[in-house]
């Protein structure tokens, strides 16, 4: 196969785009897809400061790198979850990645907020991954707000977005279907949330890392049970295999046709929230979910 743009030998086949690229043209294609997502979904402009959540995995490292290449004002934040034998080496890896590139990196240690994940795991009865996700989202937003960032970017890609949409659709969850998308506008204490890799698959992100010389952290979280590929992702991968382009069409047509149809049922969210009595951030009750988890964790520690 030849590269669609320059006619050299193609090294990446992209069946969903009915094409293939050589490494140089693939990198151009990748950057163009990110730039288009940022423009089309009004994520941020060149004068705005963007905080990128960097886990050390391929998606967030690719995101940090590509936004730098596109000339945006980015700073990185890493959440150190305090998991023995796991968090320290990932953090050191992210610190070295940023140091080598002269990239500003902030680190938030959840242990300093009374939320070391092993302690939380002992204290709560719910699956730790969902509680941990809540704590991370709280800190992404809180850090971005307290440091005056215009937007908060995560490395979610097309596979993540399509799988989430699939799950919401299976439940016909109107509240989420009306609100899901690559840009969640900011309001009050909520900073705008954006997903600039929403047009790119996991495979494309991995190829971008490979051709850009980015090595990333591979080890899964010890609490995840190694299940990084959900059943929904597997189903979508099968559909994509037999009918290339399915994932993109499912997601992009949802944004165009599906989401507006659910506008009336969208979670109005922000309006009905009050300030958490402990941290001051928006909450549906007197004390927010994260502060309740902190209380439970402290209680379990004393027991
Ligand atoms: P995940 O839910 O693990 O697939 O992660 C989704 C996105 O959240 C990643 O692409 C990162 O942008 C962000 N993220 C996850 N874990 C962390 C972390 N420990 N520190 C900073 N960002 C993270
Ligand atoms: Fe949060 Fe594993 S429990 S990353
Ligand atoms: Zn709170």
mmCIF file of C-alpha atoms and ligand atoms in Angstrom:
data_model
loop_
_atom_site.group_PDB
_atom_site.id
_atom_site.type_symbol
_atom_site.label_atom_id
_atom_site.label_comp_id
_atom_site.label_asym_id
_atom_site.label_seq_id
_atom_site.Cartn_x
_atom_site.Cartn_y
_atom_site.Cartn_z
ATOM 1 C CA UNK A 1 0.000 0.000 0.000
ATOM 2 C CA UNK A 2 1.152 3.526 -0.759
ATOM 3 C CA UNK A 3 0.801 6.586 1.441
ATOM 4 C CA UNK A 4 -2.286 8.527 0.385
ATOM 5 C CA UNK A 5 -0.494 11.858 0.616
ATOM 6 C CA UNK A 6 3.047 11.388 -0.630
ATOM 7 C CA UNK A 7 3.084 8.022 -2.420
ATOM 8 C CA UNK A 8 5.861 6.559 -0.232
ATOM 9 C CA UNK A 9 5.399 3.106 1.272
ATOM 10 C CA UNK A 10 2.540 3.225 3.801
ATOM 11 C CA UNK A 11 3.352 1.917 7.267
ATOM 12 C CA UNK A 12 -0.009 2.528 8.967
ATOM 13 C CA UNK A 13 -3.200 1.136 7.450
ATOM 14 C CA UNK A 14 -6.387 2.951 8.469
ATOM 15 C CA UNK A 15 -9.290 0.887 7.081
ATOM 16 C CA UNK A 16 -11.849 3.221 8.675
ATOM 17 C CA UNK A 17 -10.505 6.036 6.492
ATOM 18 C CA UNK A 18 -9.961 3.660 3.512
ATOM 19 C CA UNK A 19 -6.351 4.712 3.478
ATOM 20 C CA UNK A 20 -2.801 4.295 4.725
ATOM 21 C CA UNK A 21 0.032 6.672 5.554
ATOM 22 C CA UNK A 22 3.799 6.753 5.804
ATOM 23 C CA UNK A 23 5.043 7.779 9.307
ATOM 24 C CA UNK A 24 5.520 11.486 8.451
ATOM 25 C CA UNK A 25 2.105 11.870 6.831
ATOM 26 C CA UNK A 26 0.458 9.844 9.598
ATOM 27 C CA UNK A 27 1.823 12.294 12.183
ATOM 28 C CA UNK A 28 0.393 15.177 10.105
ATOM 29 C CA UNK A 29 -2.941 13.354 9.894
ATOM 30 C CA UNK A 30 -2.970 12.826 13.673
ATOM 31 C CA UNK A 31 -2.229 16.488 14.418
ATOM 32 C CA UNK A 32 -4.887 17.584 11.913
ATOM 33 C CA UNK A 33 -7.504 15.359 13.572
ATOM 34 C CA UNK A 34 -6.720 16.841 16.996
ATOM 35 C CA UNK A 35 -6.759 20.396 15.616
ATOM 36 C CA UNK A 36 -10.119 19.732 13.950
ATOM 37 C CA UNK A 37 -11.656 18.340 17.163
ATOM 38 C CA UNK A 38 -10.445 21.380 19.131
ATOM 39 C CA UNK A 39 -11.906 23.781 16.535
ATOM 40 C CA UNK A 40 -15.153 21.961 15.845
ATOM 41 C CA UNK A 41 -16.027 21.411 19.493
ATOM 42 C CA UNK A 42 -14.783 24.844 20.640
ATOM 43 C CA UNK A 43 -12.422 23.316 23.203
ATOM 44 C CA UNK A 44 -9.955 26.155 23.735
ATOM 45 C CA UNK A 45 -8.016 28.823 21.907
ATOM 46 C CA UNK A 46 -4.297 29.593 21.612
ATOM 47 C CA UNK A 47 -4.504 32.260 24.329
ATOM 48 C CA UNK A 48 -6.048 29.978 26.923
ATOM 49 C CA UNK A 49 -4.126 27.923 29.502
ATOM 50 C CA UNK A 50 -4.970 24.239 29.356
ATOM 51 C CA UNK A 51 -4.311 21.684 32.093
ATOM 52 C CA UNK A 52 -3.651 18.161 30.764
ATOM 53 C CA UNK A 53 -4.285 15.193 33.079
ATOM 54 C CA UNK A 54 -1.338 12.859 32.568
ATOM 55 C CA UNK A 55 -1.539 9.312 33.901
ATOM 56 C CA UNK A 56 1.601 8.022 32.151
ATOM 57 C CA UNK A 57 -0.406 5.901 29.704
ATOM 58 C CA UNK A 58 -0.143 6.337 25.945
ATOM 59 C CA UNK A 59 -3.243 8.483 25.487
ATOM 60 C CA UNK A 60 -2.400 11.206 27.964
ATOM 61 C CA UNK A 61 1.281 11.345 26.933
ATOM 62 C CA UNK A 62 0.243 11.575 23.270
ATOM 63 C CA UNK A 63 -2.220 14.322 24.174
ATOM 64 C CA UNK A 64 0.361 16.351 26.085
ATOM 65 C CA UNK A 65 2.833 15.988 23.233
ATOM 66 C CA UNK A 66 0.457 16.825 20.398
ATOM 67 C CA UNK A 67 -0.975 19.906 22.135
ATOM 68 C CA UNK A 68 2.597 21.141 22.567
ATOM 69 C CA UNK A 69 3.286 20.481 18.884
ATOM 70 C CA UNK A 70 0.171 22.454 17.957
ATOM 71 C CA UNK A 71 1.469 25.396 20.008
ATOM 72 C CA UNK A 72 -1.100 25.438 22.814
ATOM 73 C CA UNK A 73 -0.277 26.656 26.346
ATOM 74 C CA UNK A 74 -0.277 23.421 28.280
ATOM 75 C CA UNK A 75 0.695 22.365 31.773
ATOM 76 C CA UNK A 76 0.411 18.819 33.080
ATOM 77 C CA UNK A 77 -1.074 17.428 36.273
ATOM 78 C CA UNK A 78 -0.495 13.943 37.630
ATOM 79 C CA UNK A 79 -2.530 12.465 40.465
ATOM 80 C CA UNK A 80 -0.400 10.296 42.765
ATOM 81 C CA UNK A 81 -2.890 7.824 44.242
ATOM 82 C CA UNK A 82 -0.570 6.435 46.920
ATOM 83 C CA UNK A 83 -0.845 2.789 45.785
ATOM 84 C CA UNK A 84 2.188 0.789 47.043
ATOM 85 C CA UNK A 85 4.603 -0.466 44.335
ATOM 86 C CA UNK A 86 2.504 1.225 41.631
ATOM 87 C CA UNK A 87 2.022 4.968 42.134
ATOM 88 C CA UNK A 88 5.659 5.875 42.916
ATOM 89 C CA UNK A 89 7.199 4.369 39.736
ATOM 90 C CA UNK A 90 4.430 5.801 37.496
ATOM 91 C CA UNK A 91 4.914 9.226 39.061
ATOM 92 C CA UNK A 92 8.702 9.033 38.585
ATOM 93 C CA UNK A 93 8.127 8.059 34.956
ATOM 94 C CA UNK A 94 5.777 11.008 34.319
ATOM 95 C CA UNK A 95 8.179 13.386 36.113
ATOM 96 C CA UNK A 96 11.058 12.241 33.922
ATOM 97 C CA UNK A 97 8.931 12.488 30.747
ATOM 98 C CA UNK A 98 8.061 16.101 31.556
ATOM 99 C CA UNK A 99 11.533 17.035 32.813
ATOM 100 C CA UNK A 100 13.129 15.805 29.572
ATOM 101 C CA UNK A 101 10.776 18.029 27.569
ATOM 102 C CA UNK A 102 10.879 21.110 29.793
ATOM 103 C CA UNK A 103 7.166 20.594 30.420
ATOM 104 C CA UNK A 104 5.606 22.109 33.552
ATOM 105 C CA UNK A 105 4.157 19.318 35.700
ATOM 106 C CA UNK A 106 2.089 19.554 38.874
ATOM 107 C CA UNK A 107 1.607 16.547 41.149
ATOM 108 C CA UNK A 108 -1.348 16.104 43.485
ATOM 109 C CA UNK A 109 -0.942 13.479 46.218
ATOM 110 C CA UNK A 110 -4.344 12.208 47.288
ATOM 111 C CA UNK A 111 -2.761 10.888 50.529
ATOM 112 C CA UNK A 112 -2.192 14.515 51.594
ATOM 113 C CA UNK A 113 -5.955 14.984 51.276
ATOM 114 C CA UNK A 114 -6.669 11.925 53.469
ATOM 115 C CA UNK A 115 -7.459 9.863 50.355
ATOM 116 C CA UNK A 116 -4.638 7.357 49.792
ATOM 117 C CA UNK A 117 -6.399 4.802 47.576
ATOM 118 C CA UNK A 118 -5.441 1.695 49.643
ATOM 119 C CA UNK A 119 -7.027 3.337 52.732
ATOM 120 C CA UNK A 120 -10.088 4.325 50.698
ATOM 121 C CA UNK A 121 -10.344 0.756 49.376
ATOM 122 C CA UNK A 122 -10.448 -0.613 52.920
ATOM 123 C CA UNK A 123 -13.097 1.904 53.964
ATOM 124 C CA UNK A 124 -15.657 1.806 51.136
ATOM 125 C CA UNK A 125 -17.819 -1.091 50.018
ATOM 126 C CA UNK A 126 -18.213 0.061 46.406
ATOM 127 C CA UNK A 127 -15.748 -1.011 43.658
ATOM 128 C CA UNK A 128 -12.595 1.011 44.219
ATOM 129 C CA UNK A 129 -12.169 2.015 40.548
ATOM 130 C CA UNK A 130 -15.367 4.058 40.483
ATOM 131 C CA UNK A 131 -14.528 5.785 43.795
ATOM 132 C CA UNK A 132 -10.976 6.425 42.601
ATOM 133 C CA UNK A 133 -12.355 7.898 39.340
ATOM 134 C CA UNK A 134 -14.534 10.257 41.354
ATOM 135 C CA UNK A 135 -11.539 11.378 43.458
ATOM 136 C CA UNK A 136 -9.420 11.947 40.332
ATOM 137 C CA UNK A 137 -12.160 13.973 38.612
ATOM 138 C CA UNK A 138 -12.610 16.050 41.775
ATOM 139 C CA UNK A 139 -8.885 16.875 41.839
ATOM 140 C CA UNK A 140 -8.636 17.523 38.074
ATOM 141 C CA UNK A 141 -11.352 20.142 38.396
ATOM 142 C CA UNK A 142 -10.237 21.536 41.728
ATOM 143 C CA UNK A 143 -6.624 21.965 40.656
ATOM 144 C CA UNK A 144 -7.627 23.534 37.322
ATOM 145 C CA UNK A 145 -10.026 25.918 39.044
ATOM 146 C CA UNK A 146 -7.674 26.944 41.850
ATOM 147 C CA UNK A 147 -4.864 27.612 39.370
ATOM 148 C CA UNK A 148 -6.933 29.555 36.853
ATOM 149 C CA UNK A 149 -6.881 27.181 33.875
ATOM 150 C CA UNK A 150 -9.445 27.804 31.128
ATOM 151 C CA UNK A 151 -9.848 24.117 30.311
ATOM 152 C CA UNK A 152 -9.021 20.675 31.641
ATOM 153 C CA UNK A 153 -8.063 18.031 29.043
ATOM 154 C CA UNK A 154 -8.038 14.240 29.438
ATOM 155 C CA UNK A 155 -6.703 11.552 27.100
ATOM 156 C CA UNK A 156 -10.053 9.854 26.397
ATOM 157 C CA UNK A 157 -10.054 8.610 22.802
ATOM 158 C CA UNK A 158 -12.686 7.522 20.272
ATOM 159 C CA UNK A 159 -12.760 3.965 21.679
ATOM 160 C CA UNK A 160 -13.442 5.304 25.187
ATOM 161 C CA UNK A 161 -16.112 7.693 23.962
ATOM 162 C CA UNK A 162 -17.835 5.153 21.707
ATOM 163 C CA UNK A 163 -17.858 2.524 24.484
ATOM 164 C CA UNK A 164 -19.338 5.007 26.915
ATOM 165 C CA UNK A 165 -21.955 6.073 24.397
ATOM 166 C CA UNK A 166 -22.772 2.411 23.762
ATOM 167 C CA UNK A 167 -23.286 1.803 27.503
ATOM 168 C CA UNK A 168 -25.474 4.900 27.844
ATOM 169 C CA UNK A 169 -27.485 3.865 24.783
ATOM 170 C CA UNK A 170 -28.051 0.325 26.048
ATOM 171 C CA UNK A 171 -29.676 1.909 29.090
ATOM 172 C CA UNK A 172 -31.298 4.734 27.046
ATOM 173 C CA UNK A 173 -29.911 6.977 29.725
ATOM 174 C CA UNK A 174 -31.400 10.284 28.628
ATOM 175 C CA UNK A 175 -29.599 12.322 31.268
ATOM 176 C CA UNK A 176 -26.204 11.220 29.996
ATOM 177 C CA UNK A 177 -27.108 10.999 26.296
ATOM 178 C CA UNK A 178 -28.082 14.659 26.351
ATOM 179 C CA UNK A 179 -24.798 15.687 27.901
ATOM 180 C CA UNK A 180 -22.112 13.309 26.608
ATOM 181 C CA UNK A 181 -19.619 14.905 24.279
ATOM 182 C CA UNK A 182 -16.031 15.988 23.833
ATOM 183 C CA UNK A 183 -16.593 19.411 25.429
ATOM 184 C CA UNK A 184 -18.401 19.972 28.699
ATOM 185 C CA UNK A 185 -18.779 23.719 29.207
ATOM 186 C CA UNK A 186 -17.487 25.234 32.432
ATOM 187 C CA UNK A 187 -19.670 27.082 34.901
ATOM 188 C CA UNK A 188 -19.005 28.521 38.332
ATOM 189 C CA UNK A 189 -16.532 26.247 40.116
ATOM 190 C CA UNK A 190 -16.600 23.764 37.212
ATOM 191 C CA UNK A 191 -13.795 24.191 34.693
ATOM 192 C CA UNK A 192 -14.514 23.336 31.024
ATOM 193 C CA UNK A 193 -13.648 19.675 30.311
ATOM 194 C CA UNK A 194 -12.353 18.615 26.930
ATOM 195 C CA UNK A 195 -11.280 15.425 25.119
ATOM 196 C CA UNK A 196 -9.148 16.462 22.139
ATOM 197 C CA UNK A 197 -8.394 12.826 21.123
ATOM 198 C CA UNK A 198 -12.100 12.066 20.554
ATOM 199 C CA UNK A 199 -11.573 11.562 16.794
ATOM 200 C CA UNK A 200 -8.659 9.134 17.222
ATOM 201 C CA UNK A 201 -8.691 5.437 18.076
ATOM 202 C CA UNK A 202 -6.480 3.665 20.567
ATOM 203 C CA UNK A 203 -4.600 2.143 17.671
ATOM 204 C CA UNK A 204 -3.951 5.567 16.139
ATOM 205 C CA UNK A 205 -2.784 6.975 19.462
ATOM 206 C CA UNK A 206 -0.419 4.026 19.915
ATOM 207 C CA UNK A 207 0.940 4.575 16.385
ATOM 208 C CA UNK A 208 1.413 8.293 17.099
ATOM 209 C CA UNK A 209 3.426 7.438 20.242
ATOM 210 C CA UNK A 210 5.488 4.902 18.334
ATOM 211 C CA UNK A 211 6.381 7.251 15.456
ATOM 212 C CA UNK A 212 6.991 10.179 17.838
ATOM 213 C CA UNK A 213 9.389 8.123 19.977
ATOM 214 C CA UNK A 214 7.145 8.330 23.041
ATOM 215 C CA UNK A 215 7.499 5.406 25.433
ATOM 216 C CA UNK A 216 4.666 5.097 27.883
ATOM 217 C CA UNK A 217 3.783 3.300 31.086
ATOM 218 C CA UNK A 218 2.272 -0.143 30.448
ATOM 219 C CA UNK A 219 1.530 -1.685 33.834
ATOM 220 C CA UNK A 220 -2.196 -1.596 34.649
ATOM 221 C CA UNK A 221 -3.421 -0.416 38.028
ATOM 222 C CA UNK A 222 -3.044 -3.340 40.484
ATOM 223 C CA UNK A 223 -6.679 -2.879 41.514
ATOM 224 C CA UNK A 224 -8.085 -3.066 37.982
ATOM 225 C CA UNK A 225 -7.741 -6.844 37.698
ATOM 226 C CA UNK A 226 -6.134 -6.248 34.292
ATOM 227 C CA UNK A 227 -9.526 -5.508 32.721
ATOM 228 C CA UNK A 228 -8.625 -2.532 30.581
ATOM 229 C CA UNK A 229 -10.649 -3.788 27.605
ATOM 230 C CA UNK A 230 -14.321 -3.804 28.510
ATOM 231 C CA UNK A 231 -16.910 -6.038 26.896
ATOM 232 C CA UNK A 232 -18.393 -3.002 25.171
ATOM 233 C CA UNK A 233 -15.046 -2.152 23.604
ATOM 234 C CA UNK A 234 -14.733 -5.740 22.413
ATOM 235 C CA UNK A 235 -18.157 -5.660 20.778
ATOM 236 C CA UNK A 236 -17.372 -2.388 19.031
ATOM 237 C CA UNK A 237 -13.997 -3.746 17.901
ATOM 238 C CA UNK A 238 -15.797 -6.726 16.288
ATOM 239 C CA UNK A 239 -18.207 -4.406 14.489
ATOM 240 C CA UNK A 240 -15.326 -2.209 13.361
ATOM 241 C CA UNK A 241 -13.492 -5.242 12.029
ATOM 242 C CA UNK A 242 -16.391 -6.341 9.813
ATOM 243 C CA UNK A 243 -17.460 -2.816 8.934
ATOM 244 C CA UNK A 244 -14.606 -0.276 9.173
ATOM 245 C CA UNK A 245 -15.728 3.202 10.155
ATOM 246 C CA UNK A 246 -18.569 2.006 12.427
ATOM 247 C CA UNK A 247 -17.094 3.543 15.583
ATOM 248 C CA UNK A 248 -16.545 6.955 14.027
ATOM 249 C CA UNK A 249 -20.008 6.974 12.458
ATOM 250 C CA UNK A 250 -21.643 5.856 15.730
ATOM 251 C CA UNK A 251 -19.973 8.640 17.723
ATOM 252 C CA UNK A 252 -19.912 11.477 15.194
ATOM 253 C CA UNK A 253 -23.534 10.910 14.103
ATOM 254 C CA UNK A 254 -24.552 10.809 17.742
ATOM 255 C CA UNK A 255 -22.996 14.236 18.246
ATOM 256 C CA UNK A 256 -24.755 15.539 15.130
ATOM 257 C CA UNK A 257 -28.166 13.865 15.394
ATOM 258 C CA UNK A 258 -28.535 11.969 18.656
ATOM 259 C CA UNK A 259 -27.371 14.419 21.269
ATOM 260 C CA UNK A 260 -29.639 17.289 20.158
ATOM 261 C CA UNK A 261 -32.594 14.905 20.350
ATOM 262 C CA UNK A 262 -31.806 14.312 24.023
ATOM 263 C CA UNK A 263 -31.164 17.968 24.872
ATOM 264 C CA UNK A 264 -34.368 18.172 26.898
ATOM 265 C CA UNK A 265 -33.404 15.219 29.110
ATOM 266 C CA UNK A 266 -29.762 16.287 29.620
ATOM 267 C CA UNK A 267 -28.642 16.353 33.221
ATOM 268 C CA UNK A 268 -29.033 20.029 34.033
ATOM 269 C CA UNK A 269 -26.367 19.350 36.690
ATOM 270 C CA UNK A 270 -24.831 22.604 37.670
ATOM 271 C CA UNK A 271 -27.996 24.528 38.492
ATOM 272 C CA UNK A 272 -29.207 22.222 41.266
ATOM 273 C CA UNK A 273 -25.914 21.905 43.115
ATOM 274 C CA UNK A 274 -24.864 23.564 46.353
ATOM 275 C CA UNK A 275 -21.426 24.245 47.839
ATOM 276 C CA UNK A 276 -20.016 21.297 49.800
ATOM 277 C CA UNK A 277 -19.813 22.211 53.499
ATOM 278 C CA UNK A 278 -16.270 20.820 53.660
ATOM 279 C CA UNK A 279 -14.439 21.550 50.406
ATOM 280 C CA UNK A 280 -16.701 24.241 48.953
ATOM 281 C CA UNK A 281 -16.963 22.540 45.565
ATOM 282 C CA UNK A 282 -20.370 21.771 43.996
ATOM 283 C CA UNK A 283 -22.327 18.990 45.617
ATOM 284 C CA UNK A 284 -25.807 17.493 45.307
ATOM 285 C CA UNK A 285 -26.041 17.229 49.115
ATOM 286 C CA UNK A 286 -24.643 19.135 52.072
ATOM 287 C CA UNK A 287 -21.307 17.280 51.796
ATOM 288 C CA UNK A 288 -19.916 16.140 48.421
ATOM 289 C CA UNK A 289 -19.181 12.516 47.511
ATOM 290 C CA UNK A 290 -15.417 12.921 47.832
ATOM 291 C CA UNK A 291 -15.623 14.526 51.264
ATOM 292 C CA UNK A 292 -17.980 11.760 52.401
ATOM 293 C CA UNK A 293 -15.409 9.180 51.251
ATOM 294 C CA UNK A 294 -12.685 11.088 53.163
ATOM 295 C CA UNK A 295 -14.823 10.956 56.326
ATOM 296 C CA UNK A 296 -15.409 7.200 55.891
ATOM 297 C CA UNK A 297 -11.703 6.621 55.288
ATOM 298 C CA UNK A 298 -10.721 8.582 58.401
ATOM 299 C CA UNK A 299 -13.364 6.709 60.408
ATOM 300 C CA UNK A 300 -12.124 3.305 59.234
ATOM 301 C CA UNK A 301 -8.542 4.304 60.109
ATOM 302 C CA UNK A 302 -9.549 5.037 63.706
ATOM 303 C CA UNK A 303 -11.608 1.868 64.098
HETATM 304 P P1 LIG B 1 -8.617 6.117 32.517
HETATM 305 O O1 LIG B 1 -9.901 6.377 33.183
HETATM 306 O O2 LIG B 1 -7.577 5.464 33.399
HETATM 307 O O3 LIG B 1 -8.759 5.485 31.173
HETATM 308 O O4 LIG B 1 -7.981 7.559 32.229
HETATM 309 C C1 LIG B 1 -8.619 8.484 31.406
HETATM 310 C C2 LIG B 1 -7.821 9.765 31.416
HETATM 311 O O5 LIG B 1 -7.803 10.313 32.730
HETATM 312 C C3 LIG B 1 -6.355 9.605 31.030
HETATM 313 O O6 LIG B 1 -6.180 9.669 29.640
HETATM 314 C C4 LIG B 1 -5.731 10.797 31.723
HETATM 315 O O7 LIG B 1 -5.919 11.978 30.974
HETATM 316 C C5 LIG B 1 -6.553 10.903 33.000
HETATM 317 N N1 LIG B 1 -5.916 10.205 34.147
HETATM 318 C C6 LIG B 1 -6.170 8.952 34.594
HETATM 319 N N2 LIG B 1 -5.439 8.666 35.700
HETATM 320 C C7 LIG B 1 -4.696 9.774 35.961
HETATM 321 C C8 LIG B 1 -3.739 10.131 36.979
HETATM 322 N N3 LIG B 1 -3.387 9.283 37.954
HETATM 323 N N4 LIG B 1 -3.197 11.361 36.926
HETATM 324 C C9 LIG B 1 -3.532 12.241 35.957
HETATM 325 N N5 LIG B 1 -4.425 11.952 34.978
HETATM 326 C C10 LIG B 1 -4.998 10.748 34.980
HETATM 327 FE FE1 LIG B 2 -7.825 4.131 40.537
HETATM 328 FE FE2 LIG B 2 -6.870 1.845 39.854
HETATM 329 S S1 LIG B 2 -8.257 2.211 41.418
HETATM 330 S S2 LIG B 2 -6.400 3.787 39.019
HETATM 331 ZN ZN1 LIG B 3 -16.465 18.328 49.367
#
